[in-house]
PDB file of C-alpha atoms in Angstrom:
ATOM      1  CA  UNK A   1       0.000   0.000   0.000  1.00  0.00           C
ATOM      2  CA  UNK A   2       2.984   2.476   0.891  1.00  0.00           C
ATOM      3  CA  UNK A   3       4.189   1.993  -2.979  1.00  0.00           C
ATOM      4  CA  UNK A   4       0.913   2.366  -3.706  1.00  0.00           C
ATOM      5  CA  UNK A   5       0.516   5.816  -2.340  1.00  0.00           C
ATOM      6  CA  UNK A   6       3.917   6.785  -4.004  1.00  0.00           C
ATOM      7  CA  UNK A   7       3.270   5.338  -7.410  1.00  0.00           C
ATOM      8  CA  UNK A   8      -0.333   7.323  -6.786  1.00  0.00           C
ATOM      9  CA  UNK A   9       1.872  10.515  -6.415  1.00  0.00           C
ATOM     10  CA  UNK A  10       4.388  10.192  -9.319  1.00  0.00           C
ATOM     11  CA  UNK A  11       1.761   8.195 -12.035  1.00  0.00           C
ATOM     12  CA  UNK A  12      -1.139   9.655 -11.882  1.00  0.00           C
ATOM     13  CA  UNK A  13      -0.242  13.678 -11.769  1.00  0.00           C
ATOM     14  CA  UNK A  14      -1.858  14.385 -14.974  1.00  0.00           C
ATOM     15  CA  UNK A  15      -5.446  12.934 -13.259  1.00  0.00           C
ATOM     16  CA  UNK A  16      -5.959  14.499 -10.533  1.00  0.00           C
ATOM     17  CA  UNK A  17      -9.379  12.831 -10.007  1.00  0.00           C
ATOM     18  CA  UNK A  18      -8.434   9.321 -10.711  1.00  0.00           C
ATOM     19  CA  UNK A  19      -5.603   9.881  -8.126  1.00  0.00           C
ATOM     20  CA  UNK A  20      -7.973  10.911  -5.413  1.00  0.00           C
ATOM     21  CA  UNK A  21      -9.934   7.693  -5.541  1.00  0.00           C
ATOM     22  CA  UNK A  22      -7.124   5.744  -5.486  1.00  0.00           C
ATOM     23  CA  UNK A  23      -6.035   7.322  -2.637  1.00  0.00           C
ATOM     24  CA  UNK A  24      -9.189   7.506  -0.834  1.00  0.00           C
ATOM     25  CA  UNK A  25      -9.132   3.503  -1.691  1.00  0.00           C
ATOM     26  CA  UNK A  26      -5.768   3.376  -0.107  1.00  0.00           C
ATOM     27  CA  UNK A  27      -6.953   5.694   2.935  1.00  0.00           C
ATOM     28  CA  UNK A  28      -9.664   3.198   3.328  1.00  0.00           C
ATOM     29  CA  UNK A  29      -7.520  -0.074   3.218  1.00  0.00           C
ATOM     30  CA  UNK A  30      -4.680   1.293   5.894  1.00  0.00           C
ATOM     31  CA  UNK A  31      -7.991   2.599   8.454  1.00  0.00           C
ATOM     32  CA  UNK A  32      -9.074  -0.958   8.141  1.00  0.00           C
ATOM     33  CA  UNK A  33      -6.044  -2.556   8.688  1.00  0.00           C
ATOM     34  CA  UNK A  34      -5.868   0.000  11.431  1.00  0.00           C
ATOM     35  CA  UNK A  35      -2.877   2.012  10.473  1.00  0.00           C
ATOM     36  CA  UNK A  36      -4.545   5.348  11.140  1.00  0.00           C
ATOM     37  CA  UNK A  37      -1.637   7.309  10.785  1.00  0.00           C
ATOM     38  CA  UNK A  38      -0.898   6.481   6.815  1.00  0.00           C
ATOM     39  CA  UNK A  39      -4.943   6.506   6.161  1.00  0.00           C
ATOM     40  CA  UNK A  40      -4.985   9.759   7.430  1.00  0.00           C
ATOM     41  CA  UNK A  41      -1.968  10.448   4.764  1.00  0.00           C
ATOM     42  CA  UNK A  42      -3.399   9.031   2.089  1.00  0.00           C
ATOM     43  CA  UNK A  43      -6.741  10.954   2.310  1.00  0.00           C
ATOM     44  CA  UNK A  44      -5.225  13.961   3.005  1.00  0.00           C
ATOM     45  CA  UNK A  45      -3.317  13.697  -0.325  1.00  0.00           C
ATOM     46  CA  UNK A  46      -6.314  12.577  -2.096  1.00  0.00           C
ATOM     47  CA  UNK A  47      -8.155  15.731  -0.736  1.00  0.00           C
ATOM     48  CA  UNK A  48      -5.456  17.847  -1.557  1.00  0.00           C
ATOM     49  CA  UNK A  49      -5.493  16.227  -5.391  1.00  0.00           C
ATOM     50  CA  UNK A  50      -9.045  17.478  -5.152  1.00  0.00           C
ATOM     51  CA  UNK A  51      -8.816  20.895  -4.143  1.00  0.00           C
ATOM     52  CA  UNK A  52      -6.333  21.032  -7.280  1.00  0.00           C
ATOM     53  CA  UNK A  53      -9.286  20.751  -9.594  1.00  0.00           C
ATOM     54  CA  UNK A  54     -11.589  22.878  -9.225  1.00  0.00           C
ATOM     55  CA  UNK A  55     -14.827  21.491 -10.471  1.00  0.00           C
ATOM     56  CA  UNK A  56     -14.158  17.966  -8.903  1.00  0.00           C
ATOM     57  CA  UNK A  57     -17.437  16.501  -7.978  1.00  0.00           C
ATOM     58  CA  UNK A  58     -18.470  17.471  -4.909  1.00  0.00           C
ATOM     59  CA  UNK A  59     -19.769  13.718  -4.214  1.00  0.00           C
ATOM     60  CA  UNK A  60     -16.157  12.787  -4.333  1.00  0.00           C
ATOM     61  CA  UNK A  61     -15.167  15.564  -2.012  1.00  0.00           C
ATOM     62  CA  UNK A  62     -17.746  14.546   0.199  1.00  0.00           C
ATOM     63  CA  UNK A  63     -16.376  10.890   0.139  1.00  0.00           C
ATOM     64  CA  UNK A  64     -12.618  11.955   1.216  1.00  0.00           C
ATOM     65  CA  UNK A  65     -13.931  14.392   3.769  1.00  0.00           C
ATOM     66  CA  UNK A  66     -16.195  12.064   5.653  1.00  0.00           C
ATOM     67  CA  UNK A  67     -13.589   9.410   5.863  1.00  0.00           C
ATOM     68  CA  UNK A  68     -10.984  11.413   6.946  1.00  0.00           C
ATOM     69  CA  UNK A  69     -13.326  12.834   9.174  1.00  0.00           C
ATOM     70  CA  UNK A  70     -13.650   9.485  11.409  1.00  0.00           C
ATOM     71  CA  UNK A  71      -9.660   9.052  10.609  1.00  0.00           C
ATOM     72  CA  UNK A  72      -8.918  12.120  12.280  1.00  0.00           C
ATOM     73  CA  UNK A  73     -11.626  10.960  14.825  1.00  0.00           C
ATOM     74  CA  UNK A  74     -10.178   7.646  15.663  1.00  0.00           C
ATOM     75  CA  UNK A  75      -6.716   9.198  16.034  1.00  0.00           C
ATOM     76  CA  UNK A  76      -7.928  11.699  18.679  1.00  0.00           C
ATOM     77  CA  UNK A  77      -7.742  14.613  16.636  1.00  0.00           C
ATOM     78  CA  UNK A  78     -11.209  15.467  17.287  1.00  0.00           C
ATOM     79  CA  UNK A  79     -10.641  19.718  16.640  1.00  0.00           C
ATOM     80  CA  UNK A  80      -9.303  18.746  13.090  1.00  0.00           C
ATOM     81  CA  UNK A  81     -12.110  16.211  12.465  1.00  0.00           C
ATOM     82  CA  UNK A  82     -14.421  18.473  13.327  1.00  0.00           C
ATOM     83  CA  UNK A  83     -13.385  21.223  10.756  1.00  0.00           C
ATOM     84  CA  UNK A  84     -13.408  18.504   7.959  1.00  0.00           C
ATOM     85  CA  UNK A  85     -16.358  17.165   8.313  1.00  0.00           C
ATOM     86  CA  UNK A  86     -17.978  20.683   8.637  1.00  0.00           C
ATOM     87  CA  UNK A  87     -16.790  21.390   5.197  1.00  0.00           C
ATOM     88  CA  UNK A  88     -18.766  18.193   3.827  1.00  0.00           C
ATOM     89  CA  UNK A  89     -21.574  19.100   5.722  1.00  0.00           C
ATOM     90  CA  UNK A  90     -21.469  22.579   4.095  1.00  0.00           C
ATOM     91  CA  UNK A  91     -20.817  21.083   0.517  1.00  0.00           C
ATOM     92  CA  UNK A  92     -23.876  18.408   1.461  1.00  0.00           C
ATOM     93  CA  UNK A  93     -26.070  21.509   2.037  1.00  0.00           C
ATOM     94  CA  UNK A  94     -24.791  23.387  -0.490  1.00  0.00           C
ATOM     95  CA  UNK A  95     -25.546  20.319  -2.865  1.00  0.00           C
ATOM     96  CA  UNK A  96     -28.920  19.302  -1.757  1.00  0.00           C
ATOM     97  CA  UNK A  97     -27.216  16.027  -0.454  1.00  0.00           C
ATOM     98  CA  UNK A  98     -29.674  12.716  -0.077  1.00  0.00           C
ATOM     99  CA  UNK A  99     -30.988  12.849   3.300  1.00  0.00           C
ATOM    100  CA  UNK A 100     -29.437   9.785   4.464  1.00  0.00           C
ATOM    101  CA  UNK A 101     -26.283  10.782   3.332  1.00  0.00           C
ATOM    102  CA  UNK A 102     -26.833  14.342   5.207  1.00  0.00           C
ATOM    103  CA  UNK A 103     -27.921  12.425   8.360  1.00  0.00           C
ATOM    104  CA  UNK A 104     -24.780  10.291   8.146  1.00  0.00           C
ATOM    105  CA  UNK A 105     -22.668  13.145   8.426  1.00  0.00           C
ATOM    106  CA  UNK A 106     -24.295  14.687  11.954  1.00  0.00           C
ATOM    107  CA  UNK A 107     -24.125  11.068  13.670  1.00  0.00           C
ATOM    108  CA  UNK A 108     -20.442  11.178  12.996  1.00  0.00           C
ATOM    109  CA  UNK A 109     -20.154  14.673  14.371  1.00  0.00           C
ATOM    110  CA  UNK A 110     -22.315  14.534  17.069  1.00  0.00           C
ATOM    111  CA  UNK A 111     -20.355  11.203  17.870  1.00  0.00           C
ATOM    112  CA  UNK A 112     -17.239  13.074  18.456  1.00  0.00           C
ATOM    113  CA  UNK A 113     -19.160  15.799  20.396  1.00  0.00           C
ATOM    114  CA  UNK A 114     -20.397  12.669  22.670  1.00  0.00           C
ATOM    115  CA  UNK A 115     -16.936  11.456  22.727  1.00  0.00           C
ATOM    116  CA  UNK A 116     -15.966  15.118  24.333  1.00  0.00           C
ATOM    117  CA  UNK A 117     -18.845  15.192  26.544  1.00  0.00           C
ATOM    118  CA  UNK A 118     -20.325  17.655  24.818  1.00  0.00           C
ATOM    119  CA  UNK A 119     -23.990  16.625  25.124  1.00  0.00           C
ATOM    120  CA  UNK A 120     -25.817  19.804  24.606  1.00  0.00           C
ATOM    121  CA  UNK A 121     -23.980  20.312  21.085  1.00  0.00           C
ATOM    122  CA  UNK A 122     -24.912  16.734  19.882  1.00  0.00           C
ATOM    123  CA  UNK A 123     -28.366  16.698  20.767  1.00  0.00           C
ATOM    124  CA  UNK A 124     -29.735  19.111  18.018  1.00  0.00           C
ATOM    125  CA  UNK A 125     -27.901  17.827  15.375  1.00  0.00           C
ATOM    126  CA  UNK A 126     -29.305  14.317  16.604  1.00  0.00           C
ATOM    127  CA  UNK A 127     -32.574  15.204  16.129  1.00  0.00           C
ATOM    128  CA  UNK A 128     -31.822  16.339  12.555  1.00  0.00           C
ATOM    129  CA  UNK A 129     -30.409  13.489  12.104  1.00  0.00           C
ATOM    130  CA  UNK A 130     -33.221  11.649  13.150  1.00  0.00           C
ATOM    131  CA  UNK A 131     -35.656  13.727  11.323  1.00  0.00           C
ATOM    132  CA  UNK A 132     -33.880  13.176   8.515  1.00  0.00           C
ATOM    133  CA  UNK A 133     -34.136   9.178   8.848  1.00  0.00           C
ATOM    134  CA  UNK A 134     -37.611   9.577   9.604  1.00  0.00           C
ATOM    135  CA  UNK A 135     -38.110   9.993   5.906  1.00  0.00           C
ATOM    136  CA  UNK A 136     -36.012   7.027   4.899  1.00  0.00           C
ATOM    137  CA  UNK A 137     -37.169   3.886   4.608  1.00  0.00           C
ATOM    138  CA  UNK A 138     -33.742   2.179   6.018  1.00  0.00           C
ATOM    139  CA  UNK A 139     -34.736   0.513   9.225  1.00  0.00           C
ATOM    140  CA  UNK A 140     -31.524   0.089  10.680  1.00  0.00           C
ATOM    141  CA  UNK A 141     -30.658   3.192  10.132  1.00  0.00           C
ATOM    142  CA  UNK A 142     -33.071   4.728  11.766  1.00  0.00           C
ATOM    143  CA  UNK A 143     -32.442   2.766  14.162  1.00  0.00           C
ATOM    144  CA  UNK A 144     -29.223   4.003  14.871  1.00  0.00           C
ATOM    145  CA  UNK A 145     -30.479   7.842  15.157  1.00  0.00           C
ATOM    146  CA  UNK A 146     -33.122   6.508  17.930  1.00  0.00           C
ATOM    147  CA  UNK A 147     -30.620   4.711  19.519  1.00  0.00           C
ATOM    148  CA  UNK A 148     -27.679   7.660  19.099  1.00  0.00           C
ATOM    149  CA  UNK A 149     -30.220  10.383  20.383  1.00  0.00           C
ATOM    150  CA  UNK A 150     -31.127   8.013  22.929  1.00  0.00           C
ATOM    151  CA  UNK A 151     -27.879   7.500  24.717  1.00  0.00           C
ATOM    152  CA  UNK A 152     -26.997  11.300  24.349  1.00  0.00           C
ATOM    153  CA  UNK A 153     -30.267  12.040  26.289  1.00  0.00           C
ATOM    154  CA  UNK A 154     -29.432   9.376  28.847  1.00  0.00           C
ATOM    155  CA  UNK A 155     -26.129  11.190  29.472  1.00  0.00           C
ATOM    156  CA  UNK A 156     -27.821  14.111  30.210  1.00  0.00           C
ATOM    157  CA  UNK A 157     -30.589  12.729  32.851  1.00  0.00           C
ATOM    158  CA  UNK A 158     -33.608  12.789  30.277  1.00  0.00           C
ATOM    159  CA  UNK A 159     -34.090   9.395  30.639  1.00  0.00           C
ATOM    160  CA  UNK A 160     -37.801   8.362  30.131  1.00  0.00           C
ATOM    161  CA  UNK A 161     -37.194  10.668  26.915  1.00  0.00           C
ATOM    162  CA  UNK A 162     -34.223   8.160  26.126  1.00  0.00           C
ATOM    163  CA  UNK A 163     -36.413   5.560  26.784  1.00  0.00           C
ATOM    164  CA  UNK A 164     -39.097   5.735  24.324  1.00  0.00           C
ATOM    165  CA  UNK A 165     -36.685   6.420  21.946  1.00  0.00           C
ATOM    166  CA  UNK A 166     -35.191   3.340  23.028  1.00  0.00           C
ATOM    167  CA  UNK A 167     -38.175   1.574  23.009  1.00  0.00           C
ATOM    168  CA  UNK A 168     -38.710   2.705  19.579  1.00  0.00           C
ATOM    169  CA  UNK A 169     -35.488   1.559  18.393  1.00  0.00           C
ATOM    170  CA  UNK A 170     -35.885  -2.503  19.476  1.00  0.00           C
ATOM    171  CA  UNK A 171     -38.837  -3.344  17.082  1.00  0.00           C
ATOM    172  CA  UNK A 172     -36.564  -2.438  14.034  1.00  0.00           C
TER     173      UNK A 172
END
């Protein structure tokens, strides 16, 4: 994968957006194998071979931003997560994003707000979420937004509101 990245680099300078999905690919494979450090490298280059063309598709921004987003995340860089991840949430606006894809994106940030203790700043964008899965017909996902809003509301002594979300949650 480290050759990889290089031969990314070197090869594939005259496409720009070829080389970004490779690297996101790359990204991807090291945060799997859990080698945070070179994912984190990888997608960085790939959104840096984005920003070099400037009508990339915004889907594919999107893409590199959101995993890098829980890269940064899962390394503890929670400040730098948090400022990519409000870029694709600003390009998902911007773009009239699908809903699910929109609702996606606040889980993962109010996740890291949760994983600060910052209760009070997840819970509103855990009810968007939510009422964005409302409208989706993914079960599980849903699901997950009852569940997510759930346990932020439990942390904060709301419980019989956590409940019935709860509640809600286990039939699905």
């Amino acid at each position: 994968l480290d050759q990889g990245v290089a031969d990314a680099g070197a090869q594939l300078a005259a496409a720009p957006l070829v080389r970004a999905r490779l690297l996101k690919q790359m990204g991807e494979s090291f945060r799997s194998l859990g080698n945070l450090d070179r994912a984190d490298a990888a997608l960085a280059a790939a959104a840096g071979a984005l920003d070099a063309v400037p009508d990339a598709p915004v889907a594919q921004r999107i893409d590199v931003a959101l995993e890098r987003g829980r890269v940064l995340a899962d390394l503890g860089r929670a400040d730098d997560a948090l400022a990519v991840l409000a870029d694709a949430r600003r390009w998902q606006q911007e773009f009239d994003a699908p809903a699910g894809e929109r609702a996606t994106t606040l889980n993962i940030i109010a996740s890291i707000y949760n994983d600060q203790s910052r209760f009070l700043d997840a819970e509103p964008l855990l009810r968007e979420a939510l009422a964005l899965r409302r409208g989706d017909a993914d079960a599980r996902e849903l699901s997950t937004s009852l569940n997510n809003l759930g346990y932020t509301l439990l942390q904060t002594g709301r419980v019989v509101e956590a409940r019935a979300l709860f509640a809600e949650a286990l039939p699905l």
